[in-house]
PDB file of C-alpha atoms and ligand atoms in Angstrom:
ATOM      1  CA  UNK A   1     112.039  42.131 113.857  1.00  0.00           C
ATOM      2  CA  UNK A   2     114.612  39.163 114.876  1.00  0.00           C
ATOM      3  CA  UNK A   3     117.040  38.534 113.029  1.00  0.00           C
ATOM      4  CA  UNK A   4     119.716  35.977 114.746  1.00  0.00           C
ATOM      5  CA  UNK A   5     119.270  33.617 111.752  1.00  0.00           C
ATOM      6  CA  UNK A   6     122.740  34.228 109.510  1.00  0.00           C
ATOM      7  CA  UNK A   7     121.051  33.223 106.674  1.00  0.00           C
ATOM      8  CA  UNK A   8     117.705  34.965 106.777  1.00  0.00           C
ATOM      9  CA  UNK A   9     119.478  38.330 107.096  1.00  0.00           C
ATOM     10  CA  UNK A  10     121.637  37.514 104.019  1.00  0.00           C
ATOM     11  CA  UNK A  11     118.448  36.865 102.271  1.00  0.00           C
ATOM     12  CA  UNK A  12     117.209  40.524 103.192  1.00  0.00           C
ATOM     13  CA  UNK A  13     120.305  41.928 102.663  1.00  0.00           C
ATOM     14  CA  UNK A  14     120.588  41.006  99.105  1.00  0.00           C
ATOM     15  CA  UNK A  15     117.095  41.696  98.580  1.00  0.00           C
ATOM     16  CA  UNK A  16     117.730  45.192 100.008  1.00  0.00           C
ATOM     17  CA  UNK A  17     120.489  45.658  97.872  1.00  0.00           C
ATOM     18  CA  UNK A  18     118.587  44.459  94.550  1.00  0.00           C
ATOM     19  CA  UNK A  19     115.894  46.871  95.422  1.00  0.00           C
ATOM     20  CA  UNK A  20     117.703  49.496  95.759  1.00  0.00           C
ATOM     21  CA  UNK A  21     119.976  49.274  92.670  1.00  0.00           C
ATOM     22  CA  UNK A  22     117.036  48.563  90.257  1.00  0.00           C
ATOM     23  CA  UNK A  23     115.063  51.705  91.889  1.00  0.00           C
ATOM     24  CA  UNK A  24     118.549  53.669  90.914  1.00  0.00           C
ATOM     25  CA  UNK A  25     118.579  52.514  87.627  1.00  0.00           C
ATOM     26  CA  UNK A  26     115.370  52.084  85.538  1.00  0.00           C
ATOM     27  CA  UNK A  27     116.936  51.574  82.114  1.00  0.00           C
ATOM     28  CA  UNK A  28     118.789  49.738  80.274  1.00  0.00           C
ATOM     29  CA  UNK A  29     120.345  51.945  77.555  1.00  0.00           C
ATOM     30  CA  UNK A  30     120.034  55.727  75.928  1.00  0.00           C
ATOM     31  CA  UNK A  31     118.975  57.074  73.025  1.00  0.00           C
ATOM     32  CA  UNK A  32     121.228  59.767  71.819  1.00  0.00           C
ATOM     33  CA  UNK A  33     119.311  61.995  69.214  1.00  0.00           C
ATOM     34  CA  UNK A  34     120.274  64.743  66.944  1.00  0.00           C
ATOM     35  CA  UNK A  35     118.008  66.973  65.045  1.00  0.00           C
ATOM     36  CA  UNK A  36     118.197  68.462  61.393  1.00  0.00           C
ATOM     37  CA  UNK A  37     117.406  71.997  62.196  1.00  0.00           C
ATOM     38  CA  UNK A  38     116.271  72.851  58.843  1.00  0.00           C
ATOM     39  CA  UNK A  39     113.068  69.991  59.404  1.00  0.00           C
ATOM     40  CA  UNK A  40     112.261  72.074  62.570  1.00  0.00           C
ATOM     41  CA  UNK A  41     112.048  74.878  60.960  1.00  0.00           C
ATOM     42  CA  UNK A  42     110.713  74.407  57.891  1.00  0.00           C
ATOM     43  CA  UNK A  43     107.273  73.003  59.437  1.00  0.00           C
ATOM     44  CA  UNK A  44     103.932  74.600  59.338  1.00  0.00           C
ATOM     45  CA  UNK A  45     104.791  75.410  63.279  1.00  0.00           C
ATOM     46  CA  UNK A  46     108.255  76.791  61.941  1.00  0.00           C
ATOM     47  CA  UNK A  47     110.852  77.836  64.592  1.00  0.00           C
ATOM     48  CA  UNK A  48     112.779  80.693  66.459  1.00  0.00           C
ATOM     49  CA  UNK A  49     116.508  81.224  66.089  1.00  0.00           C
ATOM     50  CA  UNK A  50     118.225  81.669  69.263  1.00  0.00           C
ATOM     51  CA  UNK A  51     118.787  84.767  70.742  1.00  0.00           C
ATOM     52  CA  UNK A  52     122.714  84.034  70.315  1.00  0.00           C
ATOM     53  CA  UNK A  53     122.029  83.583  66.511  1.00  0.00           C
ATOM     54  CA  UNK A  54     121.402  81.406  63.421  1.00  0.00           C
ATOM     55  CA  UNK A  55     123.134  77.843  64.700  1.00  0.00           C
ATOM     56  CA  UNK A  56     125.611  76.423  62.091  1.00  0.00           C
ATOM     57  CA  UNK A  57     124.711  74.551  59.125  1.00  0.00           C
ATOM     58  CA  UNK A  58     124.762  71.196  61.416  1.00  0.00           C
ATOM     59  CA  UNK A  59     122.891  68.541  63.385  1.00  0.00           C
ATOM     60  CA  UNK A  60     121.922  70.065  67.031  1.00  0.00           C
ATOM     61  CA  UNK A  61     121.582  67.558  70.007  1.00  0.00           C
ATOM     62  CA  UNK A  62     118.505  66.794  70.933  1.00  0.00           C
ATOM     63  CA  UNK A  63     119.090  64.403  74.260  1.00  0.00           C
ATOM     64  CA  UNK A  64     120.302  61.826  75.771  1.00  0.00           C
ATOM     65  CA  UNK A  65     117.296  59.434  76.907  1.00  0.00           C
ATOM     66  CA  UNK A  66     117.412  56.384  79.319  1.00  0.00           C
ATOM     67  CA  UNK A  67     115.165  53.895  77.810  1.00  0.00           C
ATOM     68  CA  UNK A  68     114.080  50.039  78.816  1.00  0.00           C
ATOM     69  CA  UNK A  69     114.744  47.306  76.439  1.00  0.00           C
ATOM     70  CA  UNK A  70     110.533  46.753  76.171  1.00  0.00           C
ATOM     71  CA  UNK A  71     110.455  50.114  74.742  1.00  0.00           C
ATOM     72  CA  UNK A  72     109.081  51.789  77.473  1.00  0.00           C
ATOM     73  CA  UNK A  73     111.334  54.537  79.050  1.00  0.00           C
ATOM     74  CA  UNK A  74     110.825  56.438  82.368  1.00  0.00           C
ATOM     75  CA  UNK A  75     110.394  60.189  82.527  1.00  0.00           C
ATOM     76  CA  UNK A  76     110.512  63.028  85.097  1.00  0.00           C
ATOM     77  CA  UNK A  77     112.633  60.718  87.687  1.00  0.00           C
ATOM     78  CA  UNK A  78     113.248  63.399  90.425  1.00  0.00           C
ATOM     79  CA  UNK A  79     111.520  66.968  91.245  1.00  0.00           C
ATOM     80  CA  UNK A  80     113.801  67.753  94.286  1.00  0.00           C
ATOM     81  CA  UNK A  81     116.777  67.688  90.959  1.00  0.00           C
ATOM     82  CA  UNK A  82     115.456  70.110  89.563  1.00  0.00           C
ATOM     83  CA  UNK A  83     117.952  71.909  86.545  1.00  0.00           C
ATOM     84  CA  UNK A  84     120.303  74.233  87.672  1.00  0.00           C
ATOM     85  CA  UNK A  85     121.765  76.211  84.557  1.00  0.00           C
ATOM     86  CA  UNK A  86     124.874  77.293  87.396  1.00  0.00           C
ATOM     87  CA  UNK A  87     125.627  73.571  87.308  1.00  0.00           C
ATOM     88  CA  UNK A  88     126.935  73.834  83.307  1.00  0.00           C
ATOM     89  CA  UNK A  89     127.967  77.304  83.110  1.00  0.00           C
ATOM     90  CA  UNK A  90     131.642  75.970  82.143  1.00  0.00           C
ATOM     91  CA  UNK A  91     129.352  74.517  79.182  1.00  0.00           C
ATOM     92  CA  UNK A  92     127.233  77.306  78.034  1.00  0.00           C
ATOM     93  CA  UNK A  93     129.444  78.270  74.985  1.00  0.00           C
ATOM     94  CA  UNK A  94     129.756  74.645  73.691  1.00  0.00           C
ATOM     95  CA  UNK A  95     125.836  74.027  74.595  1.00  0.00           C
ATOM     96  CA  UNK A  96     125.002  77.090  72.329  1.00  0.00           C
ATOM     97  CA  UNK A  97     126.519  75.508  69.213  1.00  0.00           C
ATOM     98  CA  UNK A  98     125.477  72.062  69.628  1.00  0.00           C
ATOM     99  CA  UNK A  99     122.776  72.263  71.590  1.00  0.00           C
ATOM    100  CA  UNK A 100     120.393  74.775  70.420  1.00  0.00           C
ATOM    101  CA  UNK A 101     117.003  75.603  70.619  1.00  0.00           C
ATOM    102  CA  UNK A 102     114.615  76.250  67.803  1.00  0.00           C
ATOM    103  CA  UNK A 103     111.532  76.804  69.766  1.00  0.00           C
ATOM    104  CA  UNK A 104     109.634  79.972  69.544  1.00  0.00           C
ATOM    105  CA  UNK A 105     109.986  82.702  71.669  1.00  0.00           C
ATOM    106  CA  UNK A 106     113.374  82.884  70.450  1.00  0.00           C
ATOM    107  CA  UNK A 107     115.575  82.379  73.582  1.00  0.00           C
ATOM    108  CA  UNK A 108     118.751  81.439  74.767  1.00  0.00           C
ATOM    109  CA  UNK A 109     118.169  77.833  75.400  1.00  0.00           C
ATOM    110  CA  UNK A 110     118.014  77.309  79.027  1.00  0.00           C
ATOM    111  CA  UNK A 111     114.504  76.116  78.606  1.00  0.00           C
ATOM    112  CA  UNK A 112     115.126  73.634  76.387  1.00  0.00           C
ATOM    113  CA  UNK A 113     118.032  72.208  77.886  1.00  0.00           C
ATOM    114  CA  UNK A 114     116.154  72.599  81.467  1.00  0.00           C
ATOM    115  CA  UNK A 115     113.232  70.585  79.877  1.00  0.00           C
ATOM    116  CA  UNK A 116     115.727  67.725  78.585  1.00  0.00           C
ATOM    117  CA  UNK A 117     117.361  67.516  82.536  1.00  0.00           C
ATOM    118  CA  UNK A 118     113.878  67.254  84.450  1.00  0.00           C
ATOM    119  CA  UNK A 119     112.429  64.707  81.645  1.00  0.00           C
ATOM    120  CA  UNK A 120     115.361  62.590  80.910  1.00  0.00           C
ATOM    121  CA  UNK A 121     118.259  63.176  82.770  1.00  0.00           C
ATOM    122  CA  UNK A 122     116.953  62.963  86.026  1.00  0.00           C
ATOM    123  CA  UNK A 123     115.984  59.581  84.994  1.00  0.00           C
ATOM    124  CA  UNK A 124     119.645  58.664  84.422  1.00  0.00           C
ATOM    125  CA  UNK A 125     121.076  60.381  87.977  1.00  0.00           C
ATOM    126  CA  UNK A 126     122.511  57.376  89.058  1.00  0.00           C
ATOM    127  CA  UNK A 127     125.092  57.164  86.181  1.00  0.00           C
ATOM    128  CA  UNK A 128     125.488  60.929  85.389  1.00  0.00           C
ATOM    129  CA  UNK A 129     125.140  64.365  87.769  1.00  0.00           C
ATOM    130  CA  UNK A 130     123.674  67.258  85.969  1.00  0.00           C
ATOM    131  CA  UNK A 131     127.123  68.553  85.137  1.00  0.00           C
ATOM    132  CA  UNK A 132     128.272  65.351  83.661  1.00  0.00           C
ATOM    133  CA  UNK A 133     124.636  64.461  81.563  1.00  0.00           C
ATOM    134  CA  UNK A 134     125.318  67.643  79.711  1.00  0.00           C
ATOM    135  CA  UNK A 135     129.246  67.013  79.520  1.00  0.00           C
ATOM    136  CA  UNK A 136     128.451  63.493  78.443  1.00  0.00           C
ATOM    137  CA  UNK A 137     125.989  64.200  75.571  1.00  0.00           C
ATOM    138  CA  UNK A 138     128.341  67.030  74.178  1.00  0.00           C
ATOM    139  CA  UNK A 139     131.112  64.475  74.255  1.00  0.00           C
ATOM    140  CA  UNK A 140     129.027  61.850  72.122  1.00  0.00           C
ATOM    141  CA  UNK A 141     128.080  64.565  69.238  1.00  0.00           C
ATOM    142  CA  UNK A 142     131.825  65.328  69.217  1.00  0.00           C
ATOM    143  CA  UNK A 143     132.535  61.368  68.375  1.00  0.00           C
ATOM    144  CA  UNK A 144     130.369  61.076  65.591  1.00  0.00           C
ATOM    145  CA  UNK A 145     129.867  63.357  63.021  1.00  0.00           C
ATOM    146  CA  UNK A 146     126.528  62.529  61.285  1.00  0.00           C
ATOM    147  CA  UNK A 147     126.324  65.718  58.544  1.00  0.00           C
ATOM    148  CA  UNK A 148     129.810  64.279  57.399  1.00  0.00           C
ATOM    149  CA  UNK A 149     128.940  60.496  57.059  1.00  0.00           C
ATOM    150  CA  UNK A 150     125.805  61.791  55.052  1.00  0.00           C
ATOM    151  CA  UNK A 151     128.359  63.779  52.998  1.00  0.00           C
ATOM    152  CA  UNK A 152     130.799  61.285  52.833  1.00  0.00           C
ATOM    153  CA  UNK A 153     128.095  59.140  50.929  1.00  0.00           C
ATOM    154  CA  UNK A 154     126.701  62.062  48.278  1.00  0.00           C
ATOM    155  CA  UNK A 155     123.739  63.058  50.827  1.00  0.00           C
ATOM    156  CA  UNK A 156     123.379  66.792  51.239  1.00  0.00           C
ATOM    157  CA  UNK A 157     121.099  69.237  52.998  1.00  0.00           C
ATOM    158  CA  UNK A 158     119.907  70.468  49.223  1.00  0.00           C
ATOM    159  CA  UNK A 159     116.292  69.636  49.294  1.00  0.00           C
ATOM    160  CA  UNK A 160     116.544  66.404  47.417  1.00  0.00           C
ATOM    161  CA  UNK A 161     115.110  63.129  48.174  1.00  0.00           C
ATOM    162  CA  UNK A 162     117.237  60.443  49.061  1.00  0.00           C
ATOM    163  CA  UNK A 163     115.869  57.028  49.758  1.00  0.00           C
ATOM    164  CA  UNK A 164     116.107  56.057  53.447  1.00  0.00           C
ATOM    165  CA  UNK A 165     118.222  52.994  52.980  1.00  0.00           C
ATOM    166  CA  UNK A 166     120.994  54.850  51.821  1.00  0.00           C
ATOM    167  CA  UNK A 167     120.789  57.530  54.797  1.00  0.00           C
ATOM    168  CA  UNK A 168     120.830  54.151  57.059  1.00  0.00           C
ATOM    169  CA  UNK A 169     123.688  52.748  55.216  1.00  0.00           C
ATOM    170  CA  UNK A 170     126.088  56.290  55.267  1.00  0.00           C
ATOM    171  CA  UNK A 171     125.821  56.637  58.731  1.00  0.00           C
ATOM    172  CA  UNK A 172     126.285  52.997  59.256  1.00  0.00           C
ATOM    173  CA  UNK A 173     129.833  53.257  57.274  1.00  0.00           C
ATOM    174  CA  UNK A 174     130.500  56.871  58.577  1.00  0.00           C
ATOM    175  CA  UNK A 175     129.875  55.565  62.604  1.00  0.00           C
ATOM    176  CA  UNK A 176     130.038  52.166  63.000  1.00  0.00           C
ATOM    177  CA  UNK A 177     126.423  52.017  64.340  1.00  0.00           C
ATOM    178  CA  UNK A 178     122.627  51.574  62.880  1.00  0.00           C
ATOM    179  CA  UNK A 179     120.880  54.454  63.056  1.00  0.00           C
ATOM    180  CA  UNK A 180     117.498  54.729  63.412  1.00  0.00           C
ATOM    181  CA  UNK A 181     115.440  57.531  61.454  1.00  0.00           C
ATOM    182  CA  UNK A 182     112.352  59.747  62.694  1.00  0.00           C
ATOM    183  CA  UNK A 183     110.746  61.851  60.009  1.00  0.00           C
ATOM    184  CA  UNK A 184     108.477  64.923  59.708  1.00  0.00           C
ATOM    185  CA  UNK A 185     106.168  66.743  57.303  1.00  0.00           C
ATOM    186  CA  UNK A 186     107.537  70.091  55.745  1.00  0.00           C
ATOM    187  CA  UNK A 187     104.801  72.598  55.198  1.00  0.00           C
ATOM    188  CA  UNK A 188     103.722  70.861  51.922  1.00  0.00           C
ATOM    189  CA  UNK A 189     103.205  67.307  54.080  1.00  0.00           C
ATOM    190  CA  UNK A 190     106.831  65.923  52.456  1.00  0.00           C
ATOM    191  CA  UNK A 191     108.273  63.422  54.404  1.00  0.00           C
ATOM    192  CA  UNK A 192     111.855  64.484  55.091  1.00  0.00           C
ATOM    193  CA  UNK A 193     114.703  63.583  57.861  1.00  0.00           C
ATOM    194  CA  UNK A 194     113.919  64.843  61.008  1.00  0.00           C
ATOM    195  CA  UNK A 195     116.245  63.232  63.765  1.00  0.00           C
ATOM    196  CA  UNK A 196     118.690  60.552  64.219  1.00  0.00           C
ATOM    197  CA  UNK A 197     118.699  58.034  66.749  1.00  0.00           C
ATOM    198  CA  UNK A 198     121.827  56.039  68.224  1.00  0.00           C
ATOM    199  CA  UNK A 199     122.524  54.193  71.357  1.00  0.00           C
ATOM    200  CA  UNK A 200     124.646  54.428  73.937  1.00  0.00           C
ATOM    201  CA  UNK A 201     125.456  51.690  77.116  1.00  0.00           C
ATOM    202  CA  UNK A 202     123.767  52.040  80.563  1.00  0.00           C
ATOM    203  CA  UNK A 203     126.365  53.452  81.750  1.00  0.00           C
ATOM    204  CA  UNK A 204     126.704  55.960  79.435  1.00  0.00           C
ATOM    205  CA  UNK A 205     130.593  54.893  78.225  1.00  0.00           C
ATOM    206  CA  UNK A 206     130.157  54.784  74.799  1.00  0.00           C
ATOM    207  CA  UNK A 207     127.814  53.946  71.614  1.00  0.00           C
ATOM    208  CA  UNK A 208     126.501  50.747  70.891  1.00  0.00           C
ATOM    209  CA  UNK A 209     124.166  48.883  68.497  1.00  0.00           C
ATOM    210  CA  UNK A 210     120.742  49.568  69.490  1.00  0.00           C
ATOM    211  CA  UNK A 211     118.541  47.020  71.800  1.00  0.00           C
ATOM    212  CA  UNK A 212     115.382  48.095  70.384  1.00  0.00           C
ATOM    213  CA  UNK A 213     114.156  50.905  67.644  1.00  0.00           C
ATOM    214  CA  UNK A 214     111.290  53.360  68.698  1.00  0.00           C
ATOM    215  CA  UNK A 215     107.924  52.645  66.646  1.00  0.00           C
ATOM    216  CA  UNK A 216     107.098  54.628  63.296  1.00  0.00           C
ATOM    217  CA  UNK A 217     108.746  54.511  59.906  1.00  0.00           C
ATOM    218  CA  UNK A 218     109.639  57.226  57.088  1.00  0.00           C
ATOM    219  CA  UNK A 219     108.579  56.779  53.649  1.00  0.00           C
ATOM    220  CA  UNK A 220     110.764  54.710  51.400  1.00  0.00           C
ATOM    221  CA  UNK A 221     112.141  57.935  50.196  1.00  0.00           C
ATOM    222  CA  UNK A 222     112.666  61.466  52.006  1.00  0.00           C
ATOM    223  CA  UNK A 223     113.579  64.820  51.472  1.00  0.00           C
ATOM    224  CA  UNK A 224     116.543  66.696  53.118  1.00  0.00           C
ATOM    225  CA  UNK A 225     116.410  69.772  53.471  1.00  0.00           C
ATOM    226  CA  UNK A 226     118.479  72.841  53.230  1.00  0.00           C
ATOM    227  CA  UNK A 227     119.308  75.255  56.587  1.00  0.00           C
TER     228      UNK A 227
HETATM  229  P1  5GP B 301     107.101  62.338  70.138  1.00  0.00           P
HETATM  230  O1  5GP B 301     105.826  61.887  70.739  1.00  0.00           O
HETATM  231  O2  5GP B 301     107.077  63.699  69.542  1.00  0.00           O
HETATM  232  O3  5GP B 301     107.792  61.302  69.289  1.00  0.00           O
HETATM  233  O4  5GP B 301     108.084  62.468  71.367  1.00  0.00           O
HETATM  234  C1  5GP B 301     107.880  63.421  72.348  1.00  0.00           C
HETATM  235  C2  5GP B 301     108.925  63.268  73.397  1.00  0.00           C
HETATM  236  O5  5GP B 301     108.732  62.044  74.118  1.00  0.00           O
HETATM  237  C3  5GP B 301     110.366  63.156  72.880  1.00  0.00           C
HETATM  238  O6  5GP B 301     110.937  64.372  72.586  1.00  0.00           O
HETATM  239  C4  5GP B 301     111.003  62.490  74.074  1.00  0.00           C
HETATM  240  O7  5GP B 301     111.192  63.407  75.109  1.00  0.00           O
HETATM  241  C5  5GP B 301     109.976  61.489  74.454  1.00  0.00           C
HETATM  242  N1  5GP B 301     110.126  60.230  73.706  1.00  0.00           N
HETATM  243  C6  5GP B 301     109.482  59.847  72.566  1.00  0.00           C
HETATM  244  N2  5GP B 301     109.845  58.618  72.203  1.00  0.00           N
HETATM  245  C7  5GP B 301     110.754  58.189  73.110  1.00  0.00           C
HETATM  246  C8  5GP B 301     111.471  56.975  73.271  1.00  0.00           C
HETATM  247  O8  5GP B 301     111.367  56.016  72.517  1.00  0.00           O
HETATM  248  N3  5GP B 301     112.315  56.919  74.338  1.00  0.00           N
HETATM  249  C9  5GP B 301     112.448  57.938  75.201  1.00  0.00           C
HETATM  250  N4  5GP B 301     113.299  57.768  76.221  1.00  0.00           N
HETATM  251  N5  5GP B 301     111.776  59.077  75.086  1.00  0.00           N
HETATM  252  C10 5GP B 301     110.937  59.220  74.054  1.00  0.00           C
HETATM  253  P1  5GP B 302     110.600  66.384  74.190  1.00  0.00           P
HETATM  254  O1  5GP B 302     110.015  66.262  72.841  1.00  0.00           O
HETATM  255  O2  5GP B 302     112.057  66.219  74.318  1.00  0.00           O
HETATM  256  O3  5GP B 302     109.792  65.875  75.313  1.00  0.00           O
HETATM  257  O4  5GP B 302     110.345  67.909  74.413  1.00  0.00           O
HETATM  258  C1  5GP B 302     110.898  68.900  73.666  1.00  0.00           C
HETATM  259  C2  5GP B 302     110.454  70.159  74.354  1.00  0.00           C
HETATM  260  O5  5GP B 302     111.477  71.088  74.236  1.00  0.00           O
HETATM  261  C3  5GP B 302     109.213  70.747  73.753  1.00  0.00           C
HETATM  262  O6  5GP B 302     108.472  71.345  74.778  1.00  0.00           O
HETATM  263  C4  5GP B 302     109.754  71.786  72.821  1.00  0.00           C
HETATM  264  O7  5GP B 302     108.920  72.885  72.676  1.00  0.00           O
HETATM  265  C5  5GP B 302     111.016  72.201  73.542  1.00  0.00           C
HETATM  266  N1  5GP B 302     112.084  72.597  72.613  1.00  0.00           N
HETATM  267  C6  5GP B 302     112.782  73.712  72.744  1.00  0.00           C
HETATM  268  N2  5GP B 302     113.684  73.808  71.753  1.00  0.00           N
HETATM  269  C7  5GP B 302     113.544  72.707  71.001  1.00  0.00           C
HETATM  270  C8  5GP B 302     114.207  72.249  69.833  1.00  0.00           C
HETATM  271  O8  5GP B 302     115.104  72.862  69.281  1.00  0.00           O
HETATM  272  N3  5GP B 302     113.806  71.044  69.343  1.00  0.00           N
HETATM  273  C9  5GP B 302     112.818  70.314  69.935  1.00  0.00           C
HETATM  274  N4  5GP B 302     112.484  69.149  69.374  1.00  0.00           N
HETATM  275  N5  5GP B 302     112.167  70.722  71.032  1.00  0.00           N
HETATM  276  C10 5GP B 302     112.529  71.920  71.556  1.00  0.00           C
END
């Protein structure tokens, strides 16, 4: 191809350039979401403890999750990234406590936090390494502390229902930011406070308010339970 014309290879230049930053980055924000562990477990499908032991009487990370702005998200970015658990082992003790799995076989979480890498992370390699995705999230639980806003506002794990506005509005005072709530069924089909959804920027700096809400809705008023 010829190229002697200044201004035609500008042109390609900057559409090189545009194609190859919006093939980097796919999204335009993350989800950051915590579970209640006692609404895993307390599900007809019910849960495992991990093989390190009962986790504390607090929310557990979930992920971290590029999304798009349309609602749409990508997944699975990158098979040749595949997770290496020797990239965190500085981590391990930290991802135990606020990061752990609930799935059956009971295990030690690698799976789970493998899964979350290959899914989500790799969509988000551009911004964040492996090391640093896992670094990152554990860094963002440590800023807000969700149990404590609920507490803060009278809302304890203790099996009562509390209506969902006020959940919204504790963690709003407690965090700065509007949360938005996913629900379950306990074992009796009760709707109850599953996870908690907040946003952070592109470039995974900090939280901000969210650009969009997934779909679905909880009742007006749900249960939450013990752990
Ligand atoms: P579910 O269908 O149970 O709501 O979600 C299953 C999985 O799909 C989630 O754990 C997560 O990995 C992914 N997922 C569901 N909704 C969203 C979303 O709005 N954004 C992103 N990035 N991932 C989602
Ligand atoms: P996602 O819903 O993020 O796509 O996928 C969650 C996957 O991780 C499922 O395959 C689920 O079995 C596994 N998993 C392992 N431990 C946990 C856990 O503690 N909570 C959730 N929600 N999923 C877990």
């Amino acid at each position: 191809m010829q190229s002697n014309n200044p201004l035609r290879l500008i042109k390609l230049l900057t559409l090189h350039s545009l194609l190859t930053l919006s093939a980097a980055q796919d999204f335009d924000f993350f989800y950051f979401v915590q579970q209640w562990p006692g609404s895993y477990c307390d599900t007809k499908q019910g849960c495992c403890y991990p093989s390190t032991g009962k986790p504390a009487l607090d929310f557990g990370i979930h992920g971290l999750w590029p999304n798009r702005n349309d609602g749409t998200y990508p997944s699975n970015c990158d098979s040749s990234n595949p997770f290496d658990a020797s990239k965190i082992s500085d981590l391990t003790s930290h991802m135990q406590s606020e990061w752990p799995t609930l799935s059956c076989p009971s295990n030690n979480g690698l799976t789970f936090w493998g899964h979350e890498w290959d899914k989500h992370g790799t969509c988000s390699e551009s911004v964040l390494n492996q090391h640093d995705y896992f670094a990152t999230t554990l860094s963002f639980k440590n800023e807000i502390n969700l149990l404590q806003a609920l507490k803060s506002a009278g809302i304890q794990p203790n099996g009562q229902k509390y209506s969902l506005s006020s959940i919204k509005t504790a963690i709003k005072q407690g965090s700065g930011y509007t949360p938005w709530i996913e629900c379950n069924n306990d074992s009796s089909g009760n709707s109850q406070l599953y996870q908690i959804y907040l946003c952070v920027d592109s470039s995974a700096s900090g939280f901000i308010e969210c650009p969009v809400f997934p779909n679905g809705s909880c009742g007006s008023s749900i249960e939450f339970p013990a752990f």
